[in-house]
Short mmCIF file of C-alpha atoms and ligand atoms in Angstrom, two decimals:
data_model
loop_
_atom_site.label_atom_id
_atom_site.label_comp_id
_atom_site.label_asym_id
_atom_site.label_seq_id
_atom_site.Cartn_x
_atom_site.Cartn_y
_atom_site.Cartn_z
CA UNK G 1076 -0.04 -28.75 26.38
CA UNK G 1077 -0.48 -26.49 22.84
CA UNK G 1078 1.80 -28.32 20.83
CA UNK G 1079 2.69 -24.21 18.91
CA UNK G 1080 4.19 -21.34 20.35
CA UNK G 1081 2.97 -18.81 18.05
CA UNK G 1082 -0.79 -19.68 15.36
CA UNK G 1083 -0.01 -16.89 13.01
CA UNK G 1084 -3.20 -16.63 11.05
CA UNK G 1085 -2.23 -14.63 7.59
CA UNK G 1086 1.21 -15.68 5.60
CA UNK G 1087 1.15 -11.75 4.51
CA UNK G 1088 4.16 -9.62 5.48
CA UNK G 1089 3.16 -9.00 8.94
CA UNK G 1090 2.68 -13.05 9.55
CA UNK G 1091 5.32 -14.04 8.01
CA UNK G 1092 8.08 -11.28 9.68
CA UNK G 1093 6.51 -12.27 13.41
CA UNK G 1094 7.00 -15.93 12.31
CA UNK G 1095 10.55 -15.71 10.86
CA UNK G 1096 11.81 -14.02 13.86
CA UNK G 1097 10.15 -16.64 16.16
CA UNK G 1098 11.27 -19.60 14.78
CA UNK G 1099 14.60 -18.20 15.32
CA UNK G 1100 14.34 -17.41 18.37
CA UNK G 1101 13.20 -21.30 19.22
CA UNK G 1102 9.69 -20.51 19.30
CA UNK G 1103 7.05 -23.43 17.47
CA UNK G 1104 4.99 -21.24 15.06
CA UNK G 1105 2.09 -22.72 12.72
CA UNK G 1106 1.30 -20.30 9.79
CA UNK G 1107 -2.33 -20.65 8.24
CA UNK G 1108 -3.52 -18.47 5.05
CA UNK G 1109 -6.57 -18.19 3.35
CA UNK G 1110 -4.98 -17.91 -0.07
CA UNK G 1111 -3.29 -20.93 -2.02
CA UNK G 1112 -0.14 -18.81 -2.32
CA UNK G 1113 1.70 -17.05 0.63
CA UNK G 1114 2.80 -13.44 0.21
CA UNK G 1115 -0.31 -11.12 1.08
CA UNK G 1116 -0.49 -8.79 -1.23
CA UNK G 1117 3.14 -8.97 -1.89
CA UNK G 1118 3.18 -11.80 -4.10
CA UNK G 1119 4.23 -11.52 -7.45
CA UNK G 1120 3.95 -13.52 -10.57
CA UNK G 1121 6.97 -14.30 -12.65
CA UNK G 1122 5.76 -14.52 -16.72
CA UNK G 1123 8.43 -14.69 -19.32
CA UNK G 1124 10.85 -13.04 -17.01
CA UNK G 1125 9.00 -9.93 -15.37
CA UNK G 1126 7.29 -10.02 -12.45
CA UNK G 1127 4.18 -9.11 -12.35
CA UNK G 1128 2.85 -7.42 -9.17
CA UNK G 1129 -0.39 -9.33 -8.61
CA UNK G 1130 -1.86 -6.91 -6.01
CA UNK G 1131 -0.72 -3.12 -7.39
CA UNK G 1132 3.02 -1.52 -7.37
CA UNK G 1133 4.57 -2.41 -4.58
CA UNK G 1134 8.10 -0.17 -3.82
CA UNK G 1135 9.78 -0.60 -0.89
CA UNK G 1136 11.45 2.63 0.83
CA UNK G 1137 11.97 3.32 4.66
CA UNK G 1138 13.65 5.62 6.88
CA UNK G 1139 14.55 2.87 9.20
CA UNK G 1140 18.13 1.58 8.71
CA UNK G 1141 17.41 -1.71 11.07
CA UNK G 1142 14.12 -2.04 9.01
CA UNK G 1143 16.84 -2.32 5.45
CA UNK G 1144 19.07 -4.36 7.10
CA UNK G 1145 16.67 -6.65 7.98
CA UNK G 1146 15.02 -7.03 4.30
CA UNK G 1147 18.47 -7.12 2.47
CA UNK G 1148 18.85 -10.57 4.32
CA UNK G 1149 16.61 -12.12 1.97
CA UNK G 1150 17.19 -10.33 -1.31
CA UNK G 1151 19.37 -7.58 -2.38
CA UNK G 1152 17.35 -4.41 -3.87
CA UNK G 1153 18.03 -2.53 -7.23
CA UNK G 1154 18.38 0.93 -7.52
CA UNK G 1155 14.82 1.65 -8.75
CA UNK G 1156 13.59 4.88 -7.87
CA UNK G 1157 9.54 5.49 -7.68
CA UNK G 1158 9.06 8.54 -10.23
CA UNK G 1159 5.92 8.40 -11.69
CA UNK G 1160 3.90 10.37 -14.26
CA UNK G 1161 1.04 11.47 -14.39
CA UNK G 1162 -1.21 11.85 -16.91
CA UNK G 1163 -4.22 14.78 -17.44
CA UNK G 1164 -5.51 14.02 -21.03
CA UNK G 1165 -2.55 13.71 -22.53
CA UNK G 1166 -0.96 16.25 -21.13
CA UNK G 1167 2.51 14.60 -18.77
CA UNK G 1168 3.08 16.02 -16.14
CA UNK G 1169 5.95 14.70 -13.19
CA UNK G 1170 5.06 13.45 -9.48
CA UNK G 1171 5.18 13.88 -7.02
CA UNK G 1172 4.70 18.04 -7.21
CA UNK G 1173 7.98 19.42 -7.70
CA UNK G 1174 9.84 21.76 -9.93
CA UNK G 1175 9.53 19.95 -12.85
CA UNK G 1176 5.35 19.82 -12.75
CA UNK G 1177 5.22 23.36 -11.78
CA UNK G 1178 7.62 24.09 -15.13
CA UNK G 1179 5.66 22.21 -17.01
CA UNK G 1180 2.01 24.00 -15.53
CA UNK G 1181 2.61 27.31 -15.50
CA UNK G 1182 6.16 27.44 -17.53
CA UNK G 1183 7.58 29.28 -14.57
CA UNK G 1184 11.49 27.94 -13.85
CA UNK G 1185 12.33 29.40 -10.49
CA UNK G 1186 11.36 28.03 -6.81
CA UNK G 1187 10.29 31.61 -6.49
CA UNK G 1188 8.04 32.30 -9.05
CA UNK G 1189 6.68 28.20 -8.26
CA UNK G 1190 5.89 29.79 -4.68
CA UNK G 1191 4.67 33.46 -5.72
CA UNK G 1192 2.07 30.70 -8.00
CA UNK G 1193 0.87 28.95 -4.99
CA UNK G 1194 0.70 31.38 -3.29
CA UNK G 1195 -1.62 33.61 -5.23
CA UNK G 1196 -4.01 30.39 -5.70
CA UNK G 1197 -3.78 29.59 -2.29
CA UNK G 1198 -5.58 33.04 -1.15
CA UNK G 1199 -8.86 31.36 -2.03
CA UNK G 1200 -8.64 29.05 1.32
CA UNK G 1201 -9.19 30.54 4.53
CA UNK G 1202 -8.04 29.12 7.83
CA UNK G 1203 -7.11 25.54 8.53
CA UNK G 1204 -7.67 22.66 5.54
CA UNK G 1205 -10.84 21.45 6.85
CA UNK G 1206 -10.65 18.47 4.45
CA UNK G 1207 -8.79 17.10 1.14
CA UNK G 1208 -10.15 19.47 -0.83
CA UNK G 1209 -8.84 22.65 0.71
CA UNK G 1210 -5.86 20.86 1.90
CA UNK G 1211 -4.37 20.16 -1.38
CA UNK G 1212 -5.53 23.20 -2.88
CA UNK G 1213 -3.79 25.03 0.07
CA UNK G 1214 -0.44 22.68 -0.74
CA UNK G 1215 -0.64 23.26 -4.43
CA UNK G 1216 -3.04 26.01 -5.87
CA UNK G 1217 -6.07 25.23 -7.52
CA UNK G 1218 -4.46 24.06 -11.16
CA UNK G 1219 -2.65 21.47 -10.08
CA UNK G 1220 -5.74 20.72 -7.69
CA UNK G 1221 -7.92 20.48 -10.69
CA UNK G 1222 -5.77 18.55 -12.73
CA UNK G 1223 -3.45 15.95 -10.98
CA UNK G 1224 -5.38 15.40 -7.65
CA UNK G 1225 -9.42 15.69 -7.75
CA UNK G 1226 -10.26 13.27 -10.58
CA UNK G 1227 -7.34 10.91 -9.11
CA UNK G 1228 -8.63 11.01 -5.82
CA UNK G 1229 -12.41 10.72 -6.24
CA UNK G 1230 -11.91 8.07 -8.33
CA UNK G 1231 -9.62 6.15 -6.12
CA UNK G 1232 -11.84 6.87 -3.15
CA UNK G 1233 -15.10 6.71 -4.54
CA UNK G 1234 -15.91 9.86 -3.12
CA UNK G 1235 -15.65 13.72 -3.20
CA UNK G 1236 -12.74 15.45 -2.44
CA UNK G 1237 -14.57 17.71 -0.21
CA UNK G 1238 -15.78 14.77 2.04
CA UNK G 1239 -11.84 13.22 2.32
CA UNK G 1240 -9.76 13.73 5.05
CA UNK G 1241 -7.06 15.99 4.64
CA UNK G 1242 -4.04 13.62 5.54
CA UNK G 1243 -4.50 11.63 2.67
CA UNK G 1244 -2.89 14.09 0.38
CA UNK G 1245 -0.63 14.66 2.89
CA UNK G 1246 1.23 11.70 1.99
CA UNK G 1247 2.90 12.88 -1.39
CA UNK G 1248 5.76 15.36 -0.66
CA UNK G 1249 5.91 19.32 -1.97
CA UNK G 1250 9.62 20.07 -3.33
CA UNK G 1251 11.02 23.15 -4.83
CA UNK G 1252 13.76 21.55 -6.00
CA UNK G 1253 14.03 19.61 -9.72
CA UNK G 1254 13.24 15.85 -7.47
CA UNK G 1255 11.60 13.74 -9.23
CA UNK G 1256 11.64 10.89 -6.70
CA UNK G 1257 8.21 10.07 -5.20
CA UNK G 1258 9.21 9.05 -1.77
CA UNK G 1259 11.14 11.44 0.63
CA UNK G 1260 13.13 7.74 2.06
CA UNK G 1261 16.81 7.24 2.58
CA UNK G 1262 16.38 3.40 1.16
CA UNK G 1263 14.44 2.69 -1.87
CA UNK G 1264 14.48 -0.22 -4.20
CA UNK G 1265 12.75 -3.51 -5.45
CA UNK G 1266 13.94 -6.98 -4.63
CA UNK G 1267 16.30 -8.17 -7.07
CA UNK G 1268 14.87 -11.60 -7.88
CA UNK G 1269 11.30 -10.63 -6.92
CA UNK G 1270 8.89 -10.54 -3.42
CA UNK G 1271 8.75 -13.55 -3.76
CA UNK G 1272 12.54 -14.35 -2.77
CA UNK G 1273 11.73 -12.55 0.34
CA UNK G 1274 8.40 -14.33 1.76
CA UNK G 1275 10.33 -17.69 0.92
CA UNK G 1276 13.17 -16.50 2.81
CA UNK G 1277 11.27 -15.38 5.65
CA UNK G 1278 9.33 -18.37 5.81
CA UNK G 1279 11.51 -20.99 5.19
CA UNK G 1280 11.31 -23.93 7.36
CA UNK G 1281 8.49 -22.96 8.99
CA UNK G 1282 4.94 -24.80 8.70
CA UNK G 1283 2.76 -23.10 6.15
CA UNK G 1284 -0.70 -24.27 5.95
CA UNK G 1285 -2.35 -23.15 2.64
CA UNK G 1286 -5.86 -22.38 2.03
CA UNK G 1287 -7.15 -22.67 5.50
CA UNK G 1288 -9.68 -19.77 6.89
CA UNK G 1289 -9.11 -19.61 10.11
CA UNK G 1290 -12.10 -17.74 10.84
CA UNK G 1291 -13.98 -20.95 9.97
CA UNK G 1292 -11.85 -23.18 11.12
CA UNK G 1293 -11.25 -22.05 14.59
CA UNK G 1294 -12.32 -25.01 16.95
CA UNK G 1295 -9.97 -26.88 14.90
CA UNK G 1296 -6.99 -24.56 15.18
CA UNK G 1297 -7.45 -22.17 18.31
CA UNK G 1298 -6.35 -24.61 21.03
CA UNK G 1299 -3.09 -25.49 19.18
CA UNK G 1300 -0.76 -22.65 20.06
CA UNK G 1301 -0.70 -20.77 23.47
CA UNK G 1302 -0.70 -17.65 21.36
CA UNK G 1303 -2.31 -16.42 18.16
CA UNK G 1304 -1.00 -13.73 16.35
CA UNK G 1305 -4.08 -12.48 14.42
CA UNK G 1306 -3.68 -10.53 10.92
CA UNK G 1307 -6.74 -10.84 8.88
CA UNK G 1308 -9.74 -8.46 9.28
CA UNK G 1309 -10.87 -7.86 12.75
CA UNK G 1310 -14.76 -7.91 12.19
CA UNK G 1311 -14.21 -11.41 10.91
CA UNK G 1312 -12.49 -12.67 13.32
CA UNK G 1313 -15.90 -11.79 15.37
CA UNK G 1314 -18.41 -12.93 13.42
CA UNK G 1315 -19.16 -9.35 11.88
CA UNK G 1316 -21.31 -9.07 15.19
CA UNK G 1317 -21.10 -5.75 15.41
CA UNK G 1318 -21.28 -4.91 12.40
CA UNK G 1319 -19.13 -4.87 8.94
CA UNK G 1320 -15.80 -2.70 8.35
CA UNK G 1321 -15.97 -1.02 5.13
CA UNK G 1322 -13.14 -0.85 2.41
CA UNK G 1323 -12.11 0.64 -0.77
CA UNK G 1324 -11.82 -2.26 -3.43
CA UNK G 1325 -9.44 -2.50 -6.06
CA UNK G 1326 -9.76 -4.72 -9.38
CA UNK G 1327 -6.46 -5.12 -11.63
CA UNK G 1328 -6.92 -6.08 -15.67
CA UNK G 1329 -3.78 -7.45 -16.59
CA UNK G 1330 -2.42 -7.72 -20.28
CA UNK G 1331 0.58 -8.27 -21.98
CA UNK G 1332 1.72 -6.91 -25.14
CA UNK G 1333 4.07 -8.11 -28.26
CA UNK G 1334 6.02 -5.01 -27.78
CA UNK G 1335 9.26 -4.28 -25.50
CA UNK G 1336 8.39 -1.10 -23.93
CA UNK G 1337 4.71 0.68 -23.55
CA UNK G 1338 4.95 3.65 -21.86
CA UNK G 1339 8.44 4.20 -20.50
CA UNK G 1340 7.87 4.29 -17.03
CA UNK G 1341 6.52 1.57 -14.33
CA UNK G 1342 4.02 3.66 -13.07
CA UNK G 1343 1.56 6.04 -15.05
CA UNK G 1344 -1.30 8.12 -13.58
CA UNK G 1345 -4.22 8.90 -15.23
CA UNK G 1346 -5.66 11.73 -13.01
CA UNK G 1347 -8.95 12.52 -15.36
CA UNK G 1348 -12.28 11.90 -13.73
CA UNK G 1349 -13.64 9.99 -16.72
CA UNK G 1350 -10.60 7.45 -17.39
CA UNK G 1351 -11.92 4.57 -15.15
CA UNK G 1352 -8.78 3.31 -14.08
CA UNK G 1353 -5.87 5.86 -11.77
CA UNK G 1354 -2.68 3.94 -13.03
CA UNK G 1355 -0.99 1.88 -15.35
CA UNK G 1356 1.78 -0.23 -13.68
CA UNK G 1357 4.30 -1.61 -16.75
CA UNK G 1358 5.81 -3.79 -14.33
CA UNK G 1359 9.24 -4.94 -16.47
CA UNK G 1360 10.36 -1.42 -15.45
CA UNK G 1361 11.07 -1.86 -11.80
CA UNK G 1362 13.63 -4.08 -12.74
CA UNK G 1363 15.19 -2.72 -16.01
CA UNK G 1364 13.54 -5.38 -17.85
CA UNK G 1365 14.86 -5.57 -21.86
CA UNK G 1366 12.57 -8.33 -22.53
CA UNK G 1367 11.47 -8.22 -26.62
CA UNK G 1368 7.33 -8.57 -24.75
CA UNK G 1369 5.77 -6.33 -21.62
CA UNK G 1370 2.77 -6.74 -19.16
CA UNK G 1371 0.97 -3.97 -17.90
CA UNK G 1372 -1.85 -3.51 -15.38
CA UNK G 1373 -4.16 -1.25 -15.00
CA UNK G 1374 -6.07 -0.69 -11.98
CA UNK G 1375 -9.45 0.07 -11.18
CA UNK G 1376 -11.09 1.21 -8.13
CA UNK G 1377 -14.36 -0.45 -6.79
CA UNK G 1378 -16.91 -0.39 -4.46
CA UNK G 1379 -15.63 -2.93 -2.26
CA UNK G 1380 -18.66 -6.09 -1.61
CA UNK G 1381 -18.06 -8.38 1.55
CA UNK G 1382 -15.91 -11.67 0.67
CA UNK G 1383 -13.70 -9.87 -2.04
CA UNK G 1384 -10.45 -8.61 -0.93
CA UNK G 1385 -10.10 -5.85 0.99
CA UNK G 1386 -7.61 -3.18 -0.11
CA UNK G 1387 -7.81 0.52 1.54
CA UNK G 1388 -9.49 0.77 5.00
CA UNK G 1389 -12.39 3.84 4.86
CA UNK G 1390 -11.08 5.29 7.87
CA UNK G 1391 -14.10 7.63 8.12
CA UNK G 1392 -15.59 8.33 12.00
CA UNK G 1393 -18.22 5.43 11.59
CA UNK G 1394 -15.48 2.76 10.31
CA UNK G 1395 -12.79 4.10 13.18
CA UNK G 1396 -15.94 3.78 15.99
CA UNK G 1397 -16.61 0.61 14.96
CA UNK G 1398 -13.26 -0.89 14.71
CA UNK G 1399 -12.55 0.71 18.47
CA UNK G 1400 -15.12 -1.32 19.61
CA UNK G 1401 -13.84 -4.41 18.10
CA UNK G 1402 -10.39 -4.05 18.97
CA UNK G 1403 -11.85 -3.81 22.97
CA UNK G 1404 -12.86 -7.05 22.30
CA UNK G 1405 -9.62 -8.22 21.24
CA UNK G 1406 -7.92 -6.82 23.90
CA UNK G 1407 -10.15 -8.48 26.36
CA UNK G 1408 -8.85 -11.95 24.55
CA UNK G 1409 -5.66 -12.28 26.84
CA UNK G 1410 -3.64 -14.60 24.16
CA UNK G 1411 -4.69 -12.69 20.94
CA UNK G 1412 -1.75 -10.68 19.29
CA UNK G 1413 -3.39 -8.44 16.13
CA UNK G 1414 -0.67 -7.36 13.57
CA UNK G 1415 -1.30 -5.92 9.84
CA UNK G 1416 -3.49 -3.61 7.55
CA UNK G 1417 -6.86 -5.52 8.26
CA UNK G 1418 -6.59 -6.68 12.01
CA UNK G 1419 -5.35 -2.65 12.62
CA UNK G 1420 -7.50 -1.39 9.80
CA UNK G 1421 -5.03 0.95 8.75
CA UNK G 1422 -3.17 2.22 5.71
CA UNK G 1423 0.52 1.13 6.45
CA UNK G 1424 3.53 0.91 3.95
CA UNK G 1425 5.54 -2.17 3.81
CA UNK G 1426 8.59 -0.71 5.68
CA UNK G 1427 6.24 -0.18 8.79
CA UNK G 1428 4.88 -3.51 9.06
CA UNK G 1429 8.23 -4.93 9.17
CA UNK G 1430 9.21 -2.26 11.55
CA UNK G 1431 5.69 -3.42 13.44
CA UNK G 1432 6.69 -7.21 13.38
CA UNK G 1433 9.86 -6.60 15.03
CA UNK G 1434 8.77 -4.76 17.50
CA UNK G 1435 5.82 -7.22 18.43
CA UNK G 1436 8.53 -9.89 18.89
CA UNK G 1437 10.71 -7.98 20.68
CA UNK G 1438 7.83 -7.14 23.30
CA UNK G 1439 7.26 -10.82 23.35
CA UNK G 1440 10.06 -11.99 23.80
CA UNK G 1441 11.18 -9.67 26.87
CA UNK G 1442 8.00 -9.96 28.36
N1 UDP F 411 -2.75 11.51 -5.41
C1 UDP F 411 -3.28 12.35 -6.37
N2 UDP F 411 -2.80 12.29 -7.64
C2 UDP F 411 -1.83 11.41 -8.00
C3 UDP F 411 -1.28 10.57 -7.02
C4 UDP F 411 -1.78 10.63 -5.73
O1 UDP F 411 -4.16 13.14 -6.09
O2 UDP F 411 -1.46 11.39 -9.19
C5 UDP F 411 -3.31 11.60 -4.04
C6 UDP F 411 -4.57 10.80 -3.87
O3 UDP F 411 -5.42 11.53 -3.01
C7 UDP F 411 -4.10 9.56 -3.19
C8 UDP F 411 -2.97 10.07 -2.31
O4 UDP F 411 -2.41 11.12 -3.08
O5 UDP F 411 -5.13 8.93 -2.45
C9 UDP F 411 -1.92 9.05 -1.96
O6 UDP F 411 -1.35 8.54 -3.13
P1 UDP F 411 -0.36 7.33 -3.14
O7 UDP F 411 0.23 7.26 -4.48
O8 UDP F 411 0.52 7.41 -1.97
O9 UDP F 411 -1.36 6.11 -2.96
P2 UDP F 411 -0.98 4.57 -2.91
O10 UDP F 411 -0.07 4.31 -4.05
O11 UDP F 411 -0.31 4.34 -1.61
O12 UDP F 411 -2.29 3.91 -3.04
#
């Protein structure tokens, strides 16, 4: 008999959500993660009283009232609000696009004149966005295009704008209102205390094995649960025979600085093509930090090389036909539950992996 319910392979969000809600339910779960540290990309570093977000800003906002409930067991949330600037050369400019950019563009003050704007740049696009490009050039006009979104998003994607998909952009809300706040969400906040609080929380009592790849340790662990709840990436899991999934890396330079505040907001853009990094993240200012010092982090984008983490799935048609193909392999793996970014290869916000986890455990469980 397996002597574990549930092998959850990944302590990330995802893991340790579908683990939490196990144990309470009576189940026997065994979590194994790669890292030395559990938390996926969560995890957070505390350093003379800030916490530094070791894996980019992370801001959590949802919709999903049983989704905040649920989180708000672990910490309670401050009443940050994600309002970030962005940055063209010097020139500041609010995000996401609302009133105050298109003031501060065109000095136009109305929601009228803002349209009338767009609506004269938007002429140049004909017929349906047939990728990020015209998309955003449709949403916005072609100066705000120009500016705040092409050298952002090449940069960040490693690509042209022209060969993006169009639903990327289609993330970041359009207001004609004076809104400064990034995220059209009902909750919003950061976890009083730190991430940190909430992955202990979650996994508390449960057994956590540290630095263990289950990938290469599988005739070791595989036979000791009846199920395994799989969240790492999927082409791993099988070998890469079919081939390798492709990513979008990330690399973070972290410093801190004998000064109290840097740049006045937690989150700066810098949307020219030739600044290497897209953001600086001065992290003391998710949580109203008034410490005399400050750490910032900027990020770079990078070509992403197999064994270094994986950040943004390229969910281009090659990518999405390969992972189909590996996920019918899964599927044909009776006991094999996948949950997460990398086992779904998708781009998913924190709120809807919890919202994810729930749900797998509420299948299991009447099933
Ligand atoms: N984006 C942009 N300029 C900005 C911020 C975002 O053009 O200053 C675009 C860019 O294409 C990016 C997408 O919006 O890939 C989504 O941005 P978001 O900030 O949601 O990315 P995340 O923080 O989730 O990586």
């Amino acid at each position: 008999m397996a002597k574990y319910d549930y092998l959850i392979v990944g302590a990330g969000l995802y893991g340790a959500v579908f683990a939490h809600e196990m144990t309470k339910r009576g189940k026997k779960c065994l979590v194994l993660e790669k890292r030395q540290a559990p938390g996926g990309n969560i995890r957070c570093e505390e350093r003379e009283g800030i916490h530094v977000h070791l894996y980019g800003a992370h801001i959590f906002h949802t919709n999903n009232q049983e989704v905040w409930q649920f989180v708000q067991q672990f910490a309670e949330f401050n009443q940050y609000v994600n309002s970030p600037i962005a940055n063209f050369r010097g020139e500041l400019y609010n995000l996401p696009f609302n009133m105050n950019t298109f003031r501060a563009m065109w000095g136009i003050r109305t929601p009228a004149e803002a349209a009338a704007k767009i609506a004269e740049q938007r002429t140049e696009i004909k017929g349906e966005p047939q990728n990020l490009e015209e998309q955003a050039i449709s949403l916005v006009g072609r100066d705000i295009y120009e500016k705040l979104i092409q050298g952002y998003t090449e940069k960040q994607w490693g690509r042209k704008c022209r060969d993006l998909p169009a639903f990327i952009i289609r993330r970041l809300p359009v207001r004609y209102i004076y809104d400064n706040n990034y995220f059209n969400a009902r909750y919003q906040g950061i976890p009083i205390g730190g991430y940190n609080k909430i992955i202990e929380g979650l996994l508390n009592g449960i057994e956590v094995r540290l630095g263990v790849d289950y990938n290469a340790a599988k005739d070791e662990y595989a036979g000791l649960a009846d199920k395994i709840v799989y969240t790492g990436a999927l082409d791993a899991y099988f070998d890469y025979k079919l081939g390798r999934l492709e990513y979008r890396g990330l690399r973070f330079e972290t410093e801190r600085l004998e000064q109290e505040n840097y740049q006045g907001v937690a989150v700066m853009n810098f949307t020219a093509a030739e600044v290497p990094y897209t953001r600086i993240i001065e992290h003391k200012h998710f949580e109203f930090g008034t410490q005399p010092v400050t750490y910032i982090t900027k990020e770079y984008p990078q070509e992403w090389q197999p064994g270094q983490e994986a950040y943004y799935p390229i969910n281009n048609q090659r990518n999405q036909e390969l992972y189909a193909e590996y996920a019918e392999m899964a599927s044909r793996e009776k006991n094999l539950l996948l949950g997460g970014r990398l086992a779904l290869y998708k781009y998913f916000d924190m709120d809807k992996i919890v919202e994810l986890a729930l749900a797998a455990v509420k299948r299991e469980i009447g099933g």
